[in-house]
């Protein structure tokens, strides 16, 4: 046996074909070595898909490693995120540079070889799965299967919308493609199917999914779970379906990608037949190659199969870096230089449009974004949270041209339809429309609005609060990615009583409050809705959930009670005991704030020093100074009652051991709202009674 030395893998006289192969094997061996070093990870799929990723990046994609956030770059989404070593390898080999959260270019590598050596270790820029907020060059956080492909549909919608609004004759400012790589898992997950269906309907011909058809998942062969005719399925969705029968045939792969780029009016689905763990003598085509290190001996044998030095680890021949620099590096640099020149001319010809693009890229708002936000006069009958929201959204969307969104077929109920002149619907023939119609696809909707946010649009998605359950995985990802996505959820409690417990949220508020970084707001009246949006619009790196009422809520008299601007602090003293020295504090959110006010007034009338606190957002309140928090909830006032038509879970933190929570411990029921309020105890008299009981002033005690 002759050992090949590192210098022997490359020589000055290598042909292009040899350089292609060297680059592919470099991706493979880096992936194998990193997983082995970490003693955990997924080597098999990077080994199989290295030729695809190589071809896509080095031959096809318009991406400049020097500026991974150049607005007109092609997007690459690794939806089978467990194959993250593909991405870390290619980001490293292309010399992609890092940017920070302020979108400044740092000049340092996005992923260094040292990061790859520390794959999956704390603070390495090569974590277990692709993480958008953590590694430059990652277009979307993936790992939960199906999310990446669903987000890619949002990215494709965004590109169409951007092109429609900003391109002008001779100025193609936006014209990029979105490539998503996915596996059997992504194909099996429902969210992928929802998204594919919508993408077909919308004729998104800027979107290409490449499906790694390896017949393997964790439990073994897909014979045991997944035997449908996937080509027929995608044809049924209206996609252009292509097949490449050999994942190592890079010319065929390039050809298929070329067909994609020439195909108009349909997204493209490329079925790529591959062998997981390609080249590994004992693990190829087996589930064992999916999610564990190959083992040192097997790695040696596989490297021998590739013609790679068996004992070298983390070897990156200079020729590979040079080959990537000559491919994607040069092509990307030229494309970006041309674009920058074009954009300079565009800026003189269309200064206003250019400045919109600038603002959007930095997630900033145009001046005047708050103009003409409504101020609702006091009104005991009031207005529903959802109606106030509809009014506000329609104003904001006129002030912020890149604010857009829609509902999962509940627009008329959610009141999220943008109705002003020119708002329009986003449909294949009208890609400039501001109203998106997601159909009854909540999960894909949430992922798609994330895709829109990743494309720097300000996007909202809407449904009934109860069906947020169908969207939760994508909402969680919006928080993990630190995206300012907006989720508008109406019918936030028992307001649509007759629909019954299937439609009445109970645990949803508590569960969203548990998601780190997600801003949850449940406004108490129309003016709190305005202030909630004012707060949300300023967010640049956090998503928000708005829980809004179906039924009218009294519009509070702000000359009597504190200003709604208190929303920006999460909780605020709405009404207080004369002299401000309360003996009991009533805390509510949303529809229960008016109820607390009624109880508060009754207590005051009986000479009990009551304070009422509106608490639309725990999360925002938690971020205030301790001094402020204690000014709202003074520690020495321990008689406290919290009222919320939702799971009581967590309210203990605000009412303490000696307080009481009026909330839900069961599911709701089907009945008119008033009856439900009585049955579940959401009545002012009950709250007053509890307060008095706690104070030892109840007649009953
Ligand atoms: C939503 C979700 N469910 C389960 C998993 C755990 N998981 C990770 S990879 C995988 C198997 C995926 O099979 P496939 O997509 O065919 O990937 P391959 O092994 O072929 O690379 C599973 C079940 C996950 N990451 N996301
Ligand atoms: Mg598979």
XYZ file of C-alpha atoms and ligand atoms in Angstrom:
728
model
C 0.000 0.000 0.000
C 1.425 3.369 -0.937
C 0.554 6.354 1.197
C -0.353 9.462 -0.714
C 1.301 12.551 0.727
C -0.609 15.832 1.082
C 1.395 17.446 -1.699
C 0.336 14.660 -4.005
C -3.348 15.593 -3.884
C -2.681 18.696 -5.873
C -0.103 19.692 -8.396
C 0.368 22.724 -10.621
C -0.660 20.737 -13.657
C -4.131 19.730 -12.524
C -6.921 19.897 -15.054
C -10.176 21.673 -14.304
C -11.843 18.300 -13.865
C -9.207 17.294 -11.332
C -9.651 20.570 -9.499
C -13.408 20.004 -9.397
C -12.837 16.591 -7.875
C -10.250 17.870 -5.438
C -12.665 20.547 -4.233
C -15.484 18.055 -3.836
C -13.291 15.663 -1.892
C -12.089 18.503 0.265
C -15.689 19.235 1.301
C -16.159 15.544 1.985
C -13.050 15.053 4.046
C -13.517 18.239 6.055
C -17.003 17.002 6.909
C -15.791 13.548 7.899
C -12.911 14.921 9.962
C -15.040 17.501 11.760
C -17.674 14.961 12.752
C -15.014 12.529 13.884
C -13.255 15.192 15.937
C -16.523 16.305 17.539
C -17.531 12.694 18.095
C -20.962 13.768 16.894
C -22.648 15.031 13.759
C -23.808 13.904 10.344
C -21.103 12.938 7.859
C -23.034 10.877 5.295
C -25.090 13.549 3.606
C -22.232 16.045 3.179
C -20.220 13.218 1.581
C -23.080 12.538 -0.835
C -24.015 16.126 -1.612
C -20.542 17.623 -1.886
C -20.722 17.532 -5.733
C -24.090 19.317 -5.707
C -23.003 22.001 -3.301
C -19.727 22.412 -5.154
C -21.495 22.822 -8.495
C -24.110 25.174 -7.158
C -21.652 27.438 -5.418
C -18.700 27.363 -7.711
C -20.419 27.194 -11.071
C -23.855 28.686 -10.685
C -24.615 30.933 -7.742
C -24.150 34.668 -7.865
C -22.734 35.190 -4.418
C -19.811 37.358 -3.426
C -17.913 35.849 -0.495
C -16.598 39.332 0.284
C -20.108 40.575 1.019
C -22.491 37.825 2.065
C -25.362 40.287 2.520
C -25.210 41.948 -0.868
C -28.955 42.422 -1.561
C -29.029 40.868 -5.029
C -27.165 37.667 -4.175
C -28.607 34.256 -4.888
C -29.835 32.557 -1.723
C -28.787 29.101 -0.558
C -30.877 27.344 2.077
C -29.738 24.053 3.550
C -33.091 22.702 4.646
C -31.607 19.372 5.729
C -29.706 21.327 8.347
C -28.104 18.255 9.877
C -25.784 18.318 6.856
C -24.359 21.588 8.201
C -20.780 20.569 7.449
C -21.606 21.179 3.798
C -22.238 24.793 4.619
C -19.302 25.239 6.970
C -17.000 23.689 4.371
C -18.213 25.827 1.531
C -18.291 29.053 3.577
C -14.738 28.319 4.613
C -13.418 27.305 1.205
C -14.982 30.310 -0.532
C -13.408 32.592 2.066
C -16.765 34.111 2.950
C -16.351 37.114 5.240
C -18.224 37.863 8.442
C -20.748 40.638 9.027
C -22.242 41.755 12.331
C -25.787 42.412 13.510
C -25.464 46.020 12.352
C -24.748 44.724 8.851
C -21.148 45.931 8.936
C -18.554 43.890 7.101
C -15.876 42.750 9.499
C -13.189 41.366 7.205
C -12.720 38.250 9.331
C -13.689 34.821 8.001
C -17.284 33.745 8.529
C -16.022 30.228 9.269
C -12.336 29.572 9.913
C -10.579 26.238 9.718
C -10.252 26.461 13.464
C -14.028 26.799 13.736
C -14.352 23.620 11.676
C -11.842 21.881 13.929
C -14.141 22.912 16.775
C -17.318 21.827 15.009
C -20.220 21.658 17.474
C -18.164 23.176 20.309
C -19.104 26.238 22.330
C -18.451 29.525 20.493
C -17.350 27.837 17.254
C -18.771 29.394 14.097
C -19.430 25.840 12.954
C -22.300 24.831 15.241
C -24.355 21.662 14.960
C -26.922 23.174 12.611
C -26.977 26.321 10.453
C -27.799 29.324 12.626
C -28.724 32.573 10.964
C -28.049 34.896 13.869
C -24.728 33.290 14.635
C -22.840 32.593 11.392
C -22.500 34.995 8.464
C -23.444 33.450 5.154
C -26.211 31.351 6.692
C -29.429 32.527 5.046
C -31.813 30.753 7.417
C -31.674 28.696 10.578
C -32.472 25.095 9.751
C -32.535 21.803 11.573
C -36.232 21.347 12.243
C -36.908 19.566 8.953
C -39.188 21.293 6.472
C -38.613 24.805 7.817
C -35.859 25.691 5.361
C -37.794 24.843 2.236
C -40.841 26.643 3.615
C -38.795 29.760 4.345
C -37.332 29.572 0.853
C -40.847 30.141 -0.496
C -40.981 33.368 1.524
C -37.638 34.365 0.060
C -38.934 33.716 -3.444
C -42.060 35.770 -2.789
C -39.837 38.538 -1.446
C -37.675 38.563 -4.566
C -40.726 38.817 -6.808
C -42.118 41.621 -4.701
C -38.846 43.529 -4.556
C -38.353 43.209 -8.309
C -41.864 44.404 -8.919
C -41.563 47.464 -6.718
C -38.007 48.532 -7.392
C -36.939 47.399 -10.851
C -37.218 49.976 -13.630
C -36.418 49.810 -17.343
C -32.665 49.131 -17.636
C -32.433 48.830 -13.858
C -32.789 45.260 -12.737
C -31.969 45.928 -9.108
C -33.481 42.668 -7.908
C -33.178 39.505 -9.941
C -31.906 36.638 -7.870
C -32.709 32.988 -7.370
C -33.353 30.899 -4.291
C -31.877 27.409 -4.012
C -32.943 25.057 -1.260
C -31.456 21.632 -0.609
C -33.648 19.153 1.215
C -33.895 15.492 2.079
C -36.521 12.863 2.743
C -37.363 14.460 6.077
C -38.232 17.806 4.472
C -40.376 15.973 1.939
C -42.272 14.109 4.619
C -42.953 17.097 6.864
C -46.335 18.712 6.280
C -44.945 22.227 6.295
C -42.922 21.408 3.181
C -46.051 20.240 1.406
C -47.996 23.356 2.393
C -45.194 25.555 1.148
C -44.725 23.623 -2.097
C -48.411 23.855 -2.843
C -48.397 27.618 -2.421
C -45.156 28.035 -4.378
C -46.695 26.150 -7.292
C -49.823 28.255 -7.157
C -47.766 31.439 -7.094
C -45.658 30.238 -10.046
C -42.416 31.118 -8.272
C -39.955 30.453 -11.062
C -37.090 31.956 -9.032
C -37.245 28.986 -6.678
C -35.383 25.707 -7.036
C -35.485 22.832 -4.555
C -32.983 20.042 -4.881
C -34.162 16.863 -3.212
C -31.531 14.457 -1.934
C -33.186 11.199 -2.885
C -31.044 8.775 -0.917
C -33.798 6.454 0.351
C -32.371 6.671 3.858
C -33.581 8.242 7.072
C -32.603 7.493 10.655
C -34.634 4.326 11.063
C -33.350 2.841 7.839
C -34.670 2.550 4.324
C -37.538 4.806 3.250
C -39.263 1.598 2.125
C -40.722 1.471 5.629
C -42.232 4.971 5.563
C -42.063 6.899 2.340
C -43.079 5.255 -0.887
C -45.198 7.886 -2.611
C -44.489 9.090 -6.132
C -42.809 12.328 -5.267
C -42.323 13.417 -8.863
C -46.041 13.047 -9.462
C -46.730 14.994 -6.319
C -44.643 17.969 -7.415
C -46.033 17.806 -10.934
C -49.424 17.994 -9.265
C -48.344 21.132 -7.427
C -47.474 22.690 -10.768
C -43.685 22.465 -10.451
C -41.182 21.700 -13.147
C -39.758 18.318 -12.118
C -36.279 17.211 -13.201
C -34.182 14.235 -12.249
C -30.442 13.747 -12.031
C -29.743 10.059 -11.620
C -26.195 10.375 -10.327
C -25.283 12.821 -7.579
C -21.643 12.640 -8.687
C -22.359 13.850 -12.203
C -21.637 17.521 -11.852
C -22.245 18.307 -15.508
C -25.738 16.875 -15.270
C -26.308 18.804 -12.086
C -25.161 21.986 -13.764
C -27.407 21.251 -16.717
C -30.441 20.752 -14.478
C -29.712 24.024 -12.720
C -29.449 25.649 -16.113
C -32.883 24.338 -17.063
C -34.213 25.761 -13.830
C -32.931 29.202 -14.708
C -34.577 29.040 -18.119
C -37.912 27.778 -16.823
C -40.557 30.460 -16.541
C -43.842 30.338 -14.699
C -43.062 27.375 -12.437
C -40.736 26.558 -9.570
C -38.268 23.735 -10.219
C -37.844 20.512 -8.270
C -34.711 18.501 -8.968
C -34.677 14.917 -7.728
C -31.068 13.997 -7.149
C -30.375 10.290 -6.684
C -27.545 10.009 -4.198
C -25.696 7.599 -1.928
C -25.459 8.621 1.698
C -21.907 8.164 2.976
C -20.593 7.995 -0.590
C -17.211 6.310 -0.754
C -17.341 4.701 2.659
C -16.783 0.977 2.062
C -18.880 -0.203 5.005
C -21.356 2.609 5.594
C -22.416 3.909 2.175
C -26.191 3.625 1.625
C -26.850 2.799 5.264
C -28.536 4.722 8.042
C -25.282 4.343 9.974
C -23.810 7.050 7.746
C -26.511 9.537 8.749
C -25.774 10.676 12.244
C -22.590 9.325 13.746
C -18.866 9.582 13.079
C -17.580 7.091 10.546
C -14.783 5.954 12.870
C -11.067 6.462 12.304
C -10.463 3.297 10.352
C -13.465 3.827 8.085
C -12.346 7.395 7.444
C -8.946 6.105 6.397
C -10.528 3.642 3.982
C -12.850 6.289 2.579
C -10.038 8.756 2.055
C -8.171 6.034 0.226
C -11.214 5.564 -1.978
C -11.172 9.292 -2.774
C -7.452 9.234 -3.472
C -6.919 11.526 -0.510
C -3.983 11.269 1.919
C -5.215 8.796 4.495
C -3.541 10.301 7.503
C -4.085 13.954 6.774
C -6.912 15.594 8.688
C -8.566 18.947 8.000
C -6.442 19.179 4.883
C -7.256 22.093 2.584
C -4.977 22.187 -0.462
C -4.214 25.725 -1.645
C -5.443 24.697 -5.065
C -8.944 24.257 -3.646
C -9.076 27.749 -2.189
C -7.734 29.101 -5.473
C -10.307 27.135 -7.452
C -13.164 28.594 -5.411
C -11.644 32.059 -5.697
C -11.504 31.682 -9.462
C -15.068 30.379 -9.590
C -17.640 31.834 -7.225
C -15.133 34.399 -5.954
C -14.532 36.038 -9.304
C -18.070 35.628 -10.611
C -19.554 36.995 -7.402
C -17.180 39.921 -7.211
C -17.940 40.915 -10.785
C -21.673 40.532 -10.326
C -21.628 42.656 -7.198
C -19.400 45.297 -8.808
C -21.785 45.565 -11.759
C -24.728 45.772 -9.429
C -23.074 48.445 -7.301
C -22.449 50.519 -10.398
C -26.027 50.012 -11.520
C -27.315 50.949 -8.099
C -25.285 54.161 -8.114
C -26.973 55.189 -11.360
C -30.315 54.064 -9.954
C -29.762 56.212 -6.902
C -29.486 59.310 -9.121
C -32.440 58.326 -11.265
C -34.716 57.132 -8.444
C -33.385 58.579 -5.193
C -36.514 57.828 -3.203
C -36.671 54.195 -4.204
C -32.954 53.807 -3.569
C -33.299 55.235 -0.104
C -36.127 52.823 0.637
C -33.809 49.969 -0.279
C -31.085 51.408 1.966
C -33.443 51.735 4.918
C -34.886 48.296 4.424
C -31.452 46.673 4.289
C -30.663 48.113 7.710
C -34.123 47.307 9.048
C -34.814 50.979 9.632
C -38.090 52.830 9.233
C -38.822 55.706 6.858
C -39.376 59.123 8.423
C -43.055 59.695 8.996
C -43.750 56.024 9.667
C -45.883 56.969 12.676
C -47.850 59.688 10.894
C -51.605 59.586 11.278
C -51.727 56.648 13.607
C -55.220 56.802 15.091
C -56.031 58.082 18.556
C -59.211 56.489 19.794
C -61.577 58.612 21.922
C -62.917 57.222 25.173
C -65.890 55.005 24.484
C -67.539 52.607 26.916
C -68.797 50.425 24.060
C -65.378 50.550 22.449
C -63.894 48.659 19.578
C -62.509 45.151 19.141
C -58.764 44.650 19.328
C -58.808 43.154 15.850
C -60.663 46.178 14.419
C -58.248 48.624 16.003
C -55.411 46.503 14.627
C -56.886 46.651 11.124
C -57.033 50.441 11.290
C -53.448 50.687 12.524
C -52.039 48.201 10.026
C -53.657 50.084 7.165
C -52.023 53.325 8.283
C -48.626 51.759 8.913
C -48.609 49.943 5.594
C -49.174 53.230 3.790
C -46.306 54.816 5.680
C -43.931 51.861 5.333
C -44.081 50.665 1.724
C -42.324 47.379 2.472
C -44.743 46.309 5.197
C -46.828 43.472 3.808
C -48.510 40.279 4.884
C -51.729 38.423 5.184
C -53.716 35.727 6.832
C -54.231 31.988 6.570
C -57.670 32.453 5.004
C -59.019 34.492 7.904
C -58.301 37.995 6.624
C -61.899 39.176 7.026
C -61.944 37.897 10.629
C -58.416 38.909 11.556
C -59.016 42.336 9.965
C -55.552 42.202 8.484
C -56.568 42.992 4.913
C -54.841 46.076 3.553
C -57.599 48.049 1.916
C -56.055 51.314 0.802
C -55.863 52.180 -2.857
C -53.106 50.300 -4.601
C -52.576 47.760 -1.799
C -53.493 44.899 -4.126
C -53.123 41.157 -3.821
C -49.887 39.239 -4.305
C -50.737 36.782 -7.056
C -48.711 35.445 -10.002
C -49.713 38.302 -12.305
C -49.502 40.971 -9.600
C -46.265 40.419 -7.676
C -46.365 43.941 -6.242
C -49.458 43.216 -4.149
C -49.230 43.865 -0.429
C -51.893 41.360 0.626
C -50.601 37.834 0.763
C -53.097 34.996 0.776
C -51.631 31.968 2.479
C -54.674 29.752 2.224
C -55.307 27.457 5.158
C -51.632 26.786 5.720
C -50.690 28.320 9.072
C -47.395 26.529 9.445
C -46.128 27.453 5.998
C -47.458 30.974 6.534
C -45.303 31.474 9.608
C -42.252 30.051 7.852
C -42.948 32.171 4.781
C -43.206 35.391 6.770
C -39.860 34.421 8.280
C -38.540 34.084 4.721
C -39.884 37.544 3.930
C -38.213 38.915 7.069
C -34.944 37.244 6.106
C -35.273 39.173 2.846
C -35.565 42.380 4.919
C -39.237 43.004 4.254
C -41.439 43.835 7.219
C -43.911 41.005 7.214
C -46.911 39.881 9.195
C -48.945 36.698 9.235
C -52.326 36.235 10.874
C -54.760 33.617 12.094
C -56.887 32.857 15.145
C -54.802 32.692 18.313
C -55.746 29.051 18.828
C -54.259 28.091 15.463
C -50.944 29.610 16.404
C -50.369 26.038 17.543
C -50.167 25.115 13.877
C -47.510 27.771 13.332
C -45.479 27.429 16.497
C -42.322 25.741 15.123
C -41.767 28.622 12.727
C -42.588 31.219 15.383
C -39.970 29.653 17.607
C -37.460 29.893 14.769
C -38.255 33.573 14.229
C -37.154 34.163 17.819
C -34.093 31.975 17.446
C -33.123 33.814 14.255
C -33.794 37.198 15.909
C -36.080 38.313 13.101
C -38.628 41.116 13.468
C -41.499 39.029 12.111
C -45.001 40.072 13.241
C -47.677 37.534 14.158
C -51.190 38.926 14.464
C -53.476 36.589 16.365
C -57.101 37.465 16.971
C -59.865 35.738 18.947
C -57.458 35.705 21.836
C -59.656 34.180 24.548
C -63.275 33.180 25.038
C -64.595 35.997 22.878
C -66.033 33.774 20.198
C -67.763 31.720 22.871
C -70.133 29.767 20.693
C -67.300 28.134 18.764
C -66.384 26.349 21.956
C -63.225 24.887 23.434
C -61.644 23.895 20.130
C -61.434 27.596 19.326
C -60.664 29.017 22.756
C -56.993 29.486 23.566
C -55.950 28.569 27.090
C -52.260 27.680 27.219
C -51.103 29.651 24.177
C -50.135 32.837 26.017
C -48.096 30.950 28.589
C -46.334 28.954 25.910
C -45.408 32.008 23.838
C -44.204 33.801 26.957
C -41.855 30.867 27.430
C -40.127 31.426 24.070
C -36.925 33.409 24.662
C -36.799 36.742 22.841
C -40.363 36.649 21.560
C -42.283 39.810 22.441
C -45.839 38.895 23.376
C -48.372 41.712 23.619
C -52.002 41.497 24.650
C -53.390 45.031 24.521
C -56.315 46.133 26.690
C -58.014 48.625 24.407
C -57.729 50.319 21.020
C -55.117 52.813 22.160
C -52.994 50.035 23.603
C -53.229 48.367 20.205
C -51.779 51.518 18.625
C -48.981 51.616 21.177
C -48.294 47.919 20.753
C -47.746 48.419 17.033
C -45.608 51.480 17.723
C -43.414 49.281 19.901
C -43.345 46.381 17.462
C -42.451 48.482 14.452
C -39.280 49.682 16.161
C -38.058 46.128 16.787
C -35.175 45.155 14.522
C -34.099 41.824 15.932
C -37.105 40.415 17.765
C -40.367 38.903 16.595
C -43.677 39.847 18.149
C -46.944 38.085 18.815
C -50.025 40.262 19.147
C -53.009 38.668 20.890
C -56.125 40.638 20.016
C -59.740 40.383 21.015
C -62.568 39.434 18.748
C -65.148 41.306 20.822
C -65.301 45.054 21.448
C -63.304 46.292 24.426
C -64.163 49.623 26.069
C -61.806 52.381 24.986
C -60.465 53.677 28.285
C -60.785 57.335 29.210
C -57.152 58.334 29.253
C -57.904 61.622 30.988
C -58.953 59.537 33.948
C -56.501 56.652 33.538
C -52.822 56.704 32.594
C -51.701 57.130 28.987
C -51.492 54.070 26.755
C -47.848 54.874 26.031
C -47.188 52.814 29.165
C -47.431 49.789 26.859
C -43.814 50.448 25.879
C -42.834 49.481 29.440
C -44.746 46.216 29.404
C -46.886 47.081 32.424
C -47.991 50.356 33.928
C -50.201 51.765 36.641
C -53.470 52.532 34.951
C -55.423 53.746 37.959
C -54.399 54.150 41.558
C -55.623 54.698 45.058
C -55.875 58.381 45.951
C -52.447 59.443 47.123
C -50.907 56.377 45.486
C -50.607 54.211 48.533
C -52.470 51.060 47.518
C -53.266 48.122 49.742
C -54.265 45.835 46.864
C -53.084 45.570 43.251
C -55.239 44.203 40.452
C -53.270 43.127 37.377
C -54.818 42.274 34.049
C -54.073 41.949 30.371
C -56.240 42.397 27.288
C -59.970 42.093 27.789
C -59.531 41.533 31.535
C -58.151 45.011 32.121
C -61.598 46.611 31.834
C -62.887 44.003 34.226
C -60.113 44.913 36.661
C -61.010 48.581 36.293
C -64.606 47.861 37.211
C -63.463 45.932 40.267
C -60.999 48.710 41.104
C -63.746 51.352 40.999
C -65.965 49.247 43.216
C -63.163 48.767 45.724
C -62.390 52.495 45.754
C -66.081 53.204 46.307
C -65.946 50.942 49.338
C -62.952 52.825 50.652
C -60.409 50.149 49.754
C -57.174 51.560 48.368
C -56.861 49.699 45.088
C -54.407 50.018 42.225
C -55.004 48.638 38.744
C -52.109 47.629 36.505
C -52.379 46.953 32.808
C -49.795 44.361 31.854
C -49.835 43.799 28.099
C -46.356 42.255 27.974
C -44.439 40.296 30.582
C -41.389 40.239 28.405
C -41.147 43.996 27.973
C -41.821 44.522 31.674
C -39.046 42.110 32.611
C -36.624 44.297 30.684
C -37.398 47.451 32.661
C -35.228 48.607 35.523
C -35.877 47.082 38.898
C -36.776 50.550 40.102
C -39.525 50.861 37.518
C -40.786 47.350 38.137
C -41.016 48.065 41.828
C -42.796 51.347 41.212
C -45.532 49.394 39.437
C -45.546 46.410 41.781
C -44.119 47.614 45.101
C -42.663 44.590 46.896
C -44.355 45.450 50.173
C -47.818 45.316 48.671
C -48.424 41.620 48.658
C -52.169 41.572 48.230
C -52.410 41.101 44.506
C -54.903 39.604 42.082
C -54.058 38.751 38.468
C -56.885 38.274 35.990
C -56.417 36.724 32.574
C -58.595 34.436 30.446
C -55.786 31.972 29.962
C -53.762 29.355 31.753
C -52.740 30.599 35.197
C -49.263 29.168 34.669
C -46.586 31.681 35.543
C -48.673 34.438 37.088
C -47.318 33.414 40.493
C -44.252 35.493 39.707
C -46.354 38.654 39.845
C -48.908 37.837 42.515
C -46.580 35.972 44.858
C -47.535 33.428 47.467
C -50.180 35.560 49.069
C -51.839 36.643 45.826
C -54.554 35.030 43.754
C -54.884 34.258 40.036
C -58.196 34.360 38.235
C -57.528 32.349 35.104
C -58.268 29.098 33.321
C -57.487 25.692 34.740
C -59.673 23.797 32.273
C -60.627 24.145 28.636
C -63.451 26.538 27.792
C -66.941 25.639 26.609
C -69.396 26.438 23.867
C -71.793 29.178 24.976
C -72.419 32.896 24.572
C -69.590 35.015 26.001
C -71.564 36.389 28.944
C -72.425 32.911 30.152
C -68.840 31.798 29.816
C -67.647 34.802 31.793
C -70.029 33.806 34.567
C -69.144 30.113 34.431
C -65.387 30.699 34.527
C -65.536 33.548 37.026
C -64.446 36.508 34.921
C -66.741 39.017 36.562
C -65.848 42.167 38.490
C -67.775 41.085 41.573
C -65.639 37.975 41.872
C -62.428 39.962 41.609
C -63.668 42.454 44.208
C -64.650 39.622 46.489
C -61.247 37.939 46.170
C -59.459 41.227 46.875
C -61.511 41.786 49.993
C -61.021 38.234 51.105
C -57.260 38.601 50.784
C -57.433 41.831 52.764
C -59.523 40.137 55.409
C -62.373 42.521 54.631
C -64.784 40.078 53.076
C -68.214 39.733 54.616
C -67.822 36.009 53.994
C -64.727 35.730 56.161
C -38.945 18.296 12.517
C -37.828 17.336 12.757
N -38.100 16.087 13.134
C -37.103 15.220 13.403
C -35.805 15.603 13.286
C -34.685 14.630 13.641
N -33.996 14.197 12.416
C -32.887 14.786 11.990
S -32.336 14.167 10.539
C -33.596 13.046 10.490
C -33.695 12.083 9.351
C -33.823 12.846 8.111
O -33.785 12.027 6.999
P -33.381 12.691 5.637
O -34.009 14.020 5.511
O -33.644 11.699 4.588
O -31.847 12.962 5.829
P -30.607 12.072 5.397
O -30.337 11.112 6.509
O -30.953 11.388 4.136
O -29.553 13.084 5.257
C -34.433 13.197 11.580
C -35.605 12.350 11.830
C -35.560 16.927 12.882
N -34.339 17.412 12.745
N -36.583 17.762 12.590
Mg -32.639 10.638 3.250
